[in-house]
Coordinates of C-alpha atoms and ligand atoms in Angstrom, one line a residue:
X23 CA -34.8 82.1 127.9
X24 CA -32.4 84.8 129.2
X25 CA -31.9 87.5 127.2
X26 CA -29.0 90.0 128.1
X27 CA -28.4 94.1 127.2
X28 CA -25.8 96.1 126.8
X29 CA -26.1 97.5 130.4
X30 CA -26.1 93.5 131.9
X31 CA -22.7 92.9 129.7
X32 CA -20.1 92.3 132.0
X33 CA -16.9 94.6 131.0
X34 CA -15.6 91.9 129.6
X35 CA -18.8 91.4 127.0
X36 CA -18.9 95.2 126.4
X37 CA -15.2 95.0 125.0
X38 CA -16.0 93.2 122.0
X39 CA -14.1 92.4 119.9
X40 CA -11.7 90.6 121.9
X41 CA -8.5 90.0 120.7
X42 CA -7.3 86.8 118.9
X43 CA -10.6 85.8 118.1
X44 CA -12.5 84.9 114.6
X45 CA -15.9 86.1 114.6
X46 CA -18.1 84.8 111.8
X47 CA -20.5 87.5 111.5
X48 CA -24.2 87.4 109.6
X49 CA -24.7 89.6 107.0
X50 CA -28.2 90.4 105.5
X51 CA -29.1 88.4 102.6
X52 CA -31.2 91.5 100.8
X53 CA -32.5 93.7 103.2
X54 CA -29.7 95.8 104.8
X55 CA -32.3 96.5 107.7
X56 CA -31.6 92.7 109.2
X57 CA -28.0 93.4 109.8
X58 CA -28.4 93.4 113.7
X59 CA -26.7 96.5 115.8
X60 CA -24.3 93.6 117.3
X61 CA -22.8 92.9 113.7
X62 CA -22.8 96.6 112.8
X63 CA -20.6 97.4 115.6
X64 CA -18.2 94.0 115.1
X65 CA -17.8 95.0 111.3
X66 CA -16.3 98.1 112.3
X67 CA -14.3 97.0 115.4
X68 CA -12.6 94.3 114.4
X69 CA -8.5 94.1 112.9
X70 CA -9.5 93.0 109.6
X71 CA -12.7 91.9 107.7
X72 CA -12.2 88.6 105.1
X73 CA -14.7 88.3 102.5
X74 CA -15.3 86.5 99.9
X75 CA -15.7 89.4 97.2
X76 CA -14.3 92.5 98.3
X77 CA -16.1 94.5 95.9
X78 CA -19.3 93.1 96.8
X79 CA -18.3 93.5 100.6
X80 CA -17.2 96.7 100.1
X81 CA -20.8 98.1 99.7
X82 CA -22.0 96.8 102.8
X83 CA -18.7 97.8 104.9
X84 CA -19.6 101.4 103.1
X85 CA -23.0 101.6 103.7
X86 CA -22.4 101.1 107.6
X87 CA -19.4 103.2 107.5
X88 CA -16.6 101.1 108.8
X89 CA -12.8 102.1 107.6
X90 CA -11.7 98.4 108.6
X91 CA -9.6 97.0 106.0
X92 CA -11.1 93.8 104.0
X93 CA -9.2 90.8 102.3
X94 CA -10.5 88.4 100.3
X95 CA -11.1 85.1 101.2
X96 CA -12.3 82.5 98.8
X97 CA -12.4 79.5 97.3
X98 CA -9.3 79.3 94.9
X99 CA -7.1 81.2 97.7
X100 CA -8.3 80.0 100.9
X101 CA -5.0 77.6 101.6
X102 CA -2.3 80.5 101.8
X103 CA -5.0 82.9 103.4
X104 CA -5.6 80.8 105.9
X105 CA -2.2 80.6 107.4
X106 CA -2.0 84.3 107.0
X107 CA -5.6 84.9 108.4
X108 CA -3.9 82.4 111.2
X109 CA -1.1 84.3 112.1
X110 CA -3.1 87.4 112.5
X111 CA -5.4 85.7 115.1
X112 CA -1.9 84.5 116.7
X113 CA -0.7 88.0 116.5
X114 CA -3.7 89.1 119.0
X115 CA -5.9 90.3 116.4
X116 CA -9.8 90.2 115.7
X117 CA -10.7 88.7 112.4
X118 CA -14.5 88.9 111.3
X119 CA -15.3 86.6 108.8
X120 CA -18.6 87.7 106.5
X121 CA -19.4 85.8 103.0
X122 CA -21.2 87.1 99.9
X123 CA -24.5 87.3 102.1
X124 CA -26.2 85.1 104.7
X125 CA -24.6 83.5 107.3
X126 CA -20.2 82.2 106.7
X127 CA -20.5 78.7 106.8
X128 CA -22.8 77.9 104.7
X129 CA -22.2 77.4 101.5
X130 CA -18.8 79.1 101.1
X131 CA -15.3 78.6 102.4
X132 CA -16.5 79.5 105.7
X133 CA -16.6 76.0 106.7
X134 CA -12.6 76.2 106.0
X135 CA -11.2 78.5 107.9
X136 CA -13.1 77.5 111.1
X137 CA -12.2 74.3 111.2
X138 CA -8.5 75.3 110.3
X139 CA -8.9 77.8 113.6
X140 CA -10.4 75.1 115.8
X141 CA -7.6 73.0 115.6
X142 CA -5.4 76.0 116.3
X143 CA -7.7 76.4 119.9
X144 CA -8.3 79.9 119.0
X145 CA -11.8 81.6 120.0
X146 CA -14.6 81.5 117.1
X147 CA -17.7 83.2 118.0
X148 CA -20.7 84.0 115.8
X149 CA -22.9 86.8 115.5
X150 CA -26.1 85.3 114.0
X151 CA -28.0 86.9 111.6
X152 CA -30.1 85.7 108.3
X153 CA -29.7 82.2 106.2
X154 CA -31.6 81.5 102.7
X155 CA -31.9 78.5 103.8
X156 CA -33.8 78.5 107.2
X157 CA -35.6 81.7 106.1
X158 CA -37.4 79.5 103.1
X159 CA -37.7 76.6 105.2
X160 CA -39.6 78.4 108.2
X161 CA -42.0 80.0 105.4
X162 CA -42.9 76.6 103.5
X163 CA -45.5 75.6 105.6
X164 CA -43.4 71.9 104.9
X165 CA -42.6 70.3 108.0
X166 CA -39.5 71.7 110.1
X167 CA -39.0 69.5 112.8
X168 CA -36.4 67.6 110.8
X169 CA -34.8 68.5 107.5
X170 CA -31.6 68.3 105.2
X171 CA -29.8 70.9 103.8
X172 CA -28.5 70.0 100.2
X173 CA -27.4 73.5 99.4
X174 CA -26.5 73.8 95.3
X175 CA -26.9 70.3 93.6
X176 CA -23.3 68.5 91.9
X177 CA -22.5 70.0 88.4
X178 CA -21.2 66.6 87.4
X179 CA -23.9 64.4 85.4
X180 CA -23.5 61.2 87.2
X181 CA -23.1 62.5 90.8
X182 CA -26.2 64.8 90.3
X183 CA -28.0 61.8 89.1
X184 CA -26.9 59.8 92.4
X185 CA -27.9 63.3 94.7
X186 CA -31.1 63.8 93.2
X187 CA -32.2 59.7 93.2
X188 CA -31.0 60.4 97.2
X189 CA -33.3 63.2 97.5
X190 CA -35.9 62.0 96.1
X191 CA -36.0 59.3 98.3
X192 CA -35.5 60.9 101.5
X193 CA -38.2 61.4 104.0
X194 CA -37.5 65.0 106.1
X195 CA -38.0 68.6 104.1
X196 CA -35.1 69.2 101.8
X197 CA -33.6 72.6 101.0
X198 CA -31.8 73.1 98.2
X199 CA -29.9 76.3 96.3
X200 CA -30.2 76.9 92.4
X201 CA -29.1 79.5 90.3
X202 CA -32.0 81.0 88.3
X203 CA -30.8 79.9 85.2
X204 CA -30.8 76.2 86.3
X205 CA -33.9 76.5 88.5
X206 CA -36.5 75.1 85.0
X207 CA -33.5 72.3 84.9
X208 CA -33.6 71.3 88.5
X209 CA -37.8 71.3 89.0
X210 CA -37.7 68.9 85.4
X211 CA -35.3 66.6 87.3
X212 CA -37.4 66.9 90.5
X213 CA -40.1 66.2 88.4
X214 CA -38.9 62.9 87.1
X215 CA -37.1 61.8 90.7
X216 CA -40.0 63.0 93.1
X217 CA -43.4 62.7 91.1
X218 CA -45.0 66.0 89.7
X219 CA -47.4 66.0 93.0
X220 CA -44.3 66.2 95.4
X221 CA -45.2 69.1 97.8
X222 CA -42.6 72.0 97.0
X223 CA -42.2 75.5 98.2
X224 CA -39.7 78.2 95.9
X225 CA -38.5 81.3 97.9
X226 CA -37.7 83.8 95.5
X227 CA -35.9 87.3 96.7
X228 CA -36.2 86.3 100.3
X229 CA -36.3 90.0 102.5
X230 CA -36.2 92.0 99.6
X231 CA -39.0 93.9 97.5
X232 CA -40.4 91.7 94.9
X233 CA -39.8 88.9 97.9
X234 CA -42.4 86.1 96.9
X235 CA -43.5 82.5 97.5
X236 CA -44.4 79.6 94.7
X237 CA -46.2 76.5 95.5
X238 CA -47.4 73.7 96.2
X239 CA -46.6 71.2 93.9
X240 CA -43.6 70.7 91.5
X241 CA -46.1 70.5 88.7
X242 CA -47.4 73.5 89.2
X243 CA -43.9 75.4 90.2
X244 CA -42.6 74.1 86.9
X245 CA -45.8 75.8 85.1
X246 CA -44.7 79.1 86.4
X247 CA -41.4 79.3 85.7
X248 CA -41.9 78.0 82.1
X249 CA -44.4 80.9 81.9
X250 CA -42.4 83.4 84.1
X251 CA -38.4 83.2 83.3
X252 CA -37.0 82.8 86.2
X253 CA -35.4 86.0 87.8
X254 CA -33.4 86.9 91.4
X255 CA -31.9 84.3 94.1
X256 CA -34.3 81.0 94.7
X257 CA -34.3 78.7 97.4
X258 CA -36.2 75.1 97.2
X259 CA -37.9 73.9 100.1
X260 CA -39.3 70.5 98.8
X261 CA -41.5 68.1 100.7
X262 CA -40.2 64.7 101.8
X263 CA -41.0 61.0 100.3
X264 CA -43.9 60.0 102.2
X265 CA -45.2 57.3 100.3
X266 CA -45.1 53.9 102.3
X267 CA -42.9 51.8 101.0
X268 CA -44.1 48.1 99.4
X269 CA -43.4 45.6 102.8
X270 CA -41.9 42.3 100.9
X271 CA -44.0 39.2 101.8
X272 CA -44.0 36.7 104.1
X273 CA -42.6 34.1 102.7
X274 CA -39.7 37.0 100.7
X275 CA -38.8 37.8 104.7
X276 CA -38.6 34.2 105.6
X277 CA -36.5 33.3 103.0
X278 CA -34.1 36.6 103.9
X279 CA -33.5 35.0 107.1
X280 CA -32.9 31.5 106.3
X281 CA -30.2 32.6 103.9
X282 CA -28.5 34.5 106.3
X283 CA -28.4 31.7 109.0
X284 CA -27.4 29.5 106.3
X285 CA -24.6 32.5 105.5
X286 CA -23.3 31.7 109.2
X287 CA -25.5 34.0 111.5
X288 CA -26.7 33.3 114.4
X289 CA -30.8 32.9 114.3
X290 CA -31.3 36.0 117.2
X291 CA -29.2 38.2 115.6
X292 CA -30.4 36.8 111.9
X293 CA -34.5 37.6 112.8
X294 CA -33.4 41.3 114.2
X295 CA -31.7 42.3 110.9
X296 CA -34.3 41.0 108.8
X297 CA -37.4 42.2 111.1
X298 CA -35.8 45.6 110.6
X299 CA -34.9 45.5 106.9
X300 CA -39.0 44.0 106.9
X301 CA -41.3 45.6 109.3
X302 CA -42.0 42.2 110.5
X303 CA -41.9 41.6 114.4
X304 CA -38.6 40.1 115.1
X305 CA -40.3 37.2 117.4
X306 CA -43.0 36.6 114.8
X307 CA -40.0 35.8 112.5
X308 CA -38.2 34.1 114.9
X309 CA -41.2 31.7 116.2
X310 CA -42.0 31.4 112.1
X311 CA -38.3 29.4 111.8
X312 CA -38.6 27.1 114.9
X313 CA -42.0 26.4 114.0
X314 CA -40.3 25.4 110.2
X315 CA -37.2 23.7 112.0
X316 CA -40.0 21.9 114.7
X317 CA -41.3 19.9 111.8
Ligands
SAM589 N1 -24.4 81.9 103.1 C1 -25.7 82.1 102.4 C2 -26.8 81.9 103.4 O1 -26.6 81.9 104.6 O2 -28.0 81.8 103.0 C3 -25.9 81.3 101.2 C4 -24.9 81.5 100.1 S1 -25.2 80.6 98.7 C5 -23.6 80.8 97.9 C6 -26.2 81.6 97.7 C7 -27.5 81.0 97.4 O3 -28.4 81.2 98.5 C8 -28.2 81.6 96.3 O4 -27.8 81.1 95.0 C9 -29.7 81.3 96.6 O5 -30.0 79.9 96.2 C10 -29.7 81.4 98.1 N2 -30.1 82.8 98.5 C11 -29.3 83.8 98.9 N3 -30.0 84.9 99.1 C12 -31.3 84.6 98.8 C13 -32.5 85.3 98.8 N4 -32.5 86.6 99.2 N5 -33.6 84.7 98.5 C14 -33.7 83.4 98.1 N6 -32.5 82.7 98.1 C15 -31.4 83.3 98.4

């Protein structure tokens, strides 16, 4: 790992922000000491700063003392901003792009606007800095080698019912975002989906003072929070489905594959589909059917 400073930049790194480019810069998510100096000196630098509250944004822009003007960018306007945000970029200047708090992208319109830039080939850089998610996940003690982000869960009964029988099936750490007002809701649903024993890890005020972890299982998560009304910003780190699933039987597998060849497949490619749908070797099925068509 090569690290650079300010005194390796090459001119060219040192004039940051460079024109015509989107930066999508990381704000903290609590603690206003993890805005890094690199951020600080973008969010004061650049042509204009789009936000997804401007009040909210305000404080921050404030508190670091930057004059640059802010516009809002959000959900119910981001179509016409966009081609305005566009033109600005085409017009030479630098647009940082911050969201509520965390890192633009995820979770807000973020995703948007970069993809709408992209196609336009203009630059996109980001200045990294904290996520809810990532910050809960590295804490959980669940493994990180491979996980899913869900972010916040459908509002809509039946596609919440189809995300949550999806999550509870699914192997790597998930990591979800609730309100705190639907946090007793969601660890009930869990409850039902996952098992009360399914490993889970809450974040609650990540980086901030009353910052605290609650585990280990969703039984004992949902005891807390009955007892201790939920309060603050959560994220869900919840362990993955690791029971091993029921292999069908021998003679379930064989008749699989028969059905299929009789369906019009060829034996080969028949005994590889059904070894991996199975868990039983493919040549141990396939030597199982000669041996029946042998006889
Ligand atoms: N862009 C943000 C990020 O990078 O983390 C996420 C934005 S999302 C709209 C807001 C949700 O993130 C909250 O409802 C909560 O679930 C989670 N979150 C944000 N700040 C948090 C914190 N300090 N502690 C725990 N969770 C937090």
């Amino acid at each position: 790992m090569e690290f650079i400073d300010d005194k390796q930049q090459s001119p060219q790194d040192r004039s940051e922000p460079s024109p015509g480019t989107l930066y999508l810069v990381g704000t903290p998510i609590g603690n206003l000491g993890d805005l890094s100096p690199r951020a600080n000196s973008i969010l004061k630098n650049v042509s204009l700063i789009a936000c997804e509250d401007t009040r909210r944004s305000g404080q921050l822009i404030k508190r670091i003392g930057s004059s640059v003007p802010l516009l809002s960018y959000h959900k119910h306007n981001l179509k016409s901003r966009q081609s305005q945000l566009l033109e600005m970029l085409k017009s030479n200047r630098s647009i940082a792009l911050i969201s509520d708090a965390g890192l633009p992208g995820i979770n807000d319109p973020g995703e948007e606007l970069v993809r709408a830039a992209r196609s336009n080939n203009f630059k996109i850089i980001c200045i990294p800095g904290p996520c809810a998610a990532t910050t809960a996940l590295v804490i959980s003690g669940l493994p990180s080698e491979r996980f899913c982000f869900e972010g916040f869960l459908p509002k809509k009964q039946s596609a919440r019912e189809k995300r949550l029988e999806d999550i509870s099936k699914e192997k790597r750490t998930t990591v979800i975002y609730e309100s705190p007002h639907q946090l007793v809701r969601l660890l009930e649903d869990l409850s039902l989906k996952c098992g009360k024993d399914r490993p889970i890890q809450i974040s609650r005020e990540l980086t901030k003072r009353y910052e605290e972890s609650i585990g280990k299982t969703i039984e004992e998560v949902l005891k807390h929070f009955i007892i201790n009304k939920p309060k603050g910003e959560f994220t869900i780190v919840l362990g993955g489905n690791n029971k091993k699933e029921d292999k069908i039987s021998e003679s379930e597998a064989l008749n699989k594959l028969n059905k299929l060849i009789q369906e019009g497949e060829k034996s080969n490619i028949a005994a590889r589909k059904i070894a991996e749908e199975s868990g039983y070797k493919k040549n141990w099925l396939y030597s199982k059917l000669h041996n029946k068509l042998d006889k």
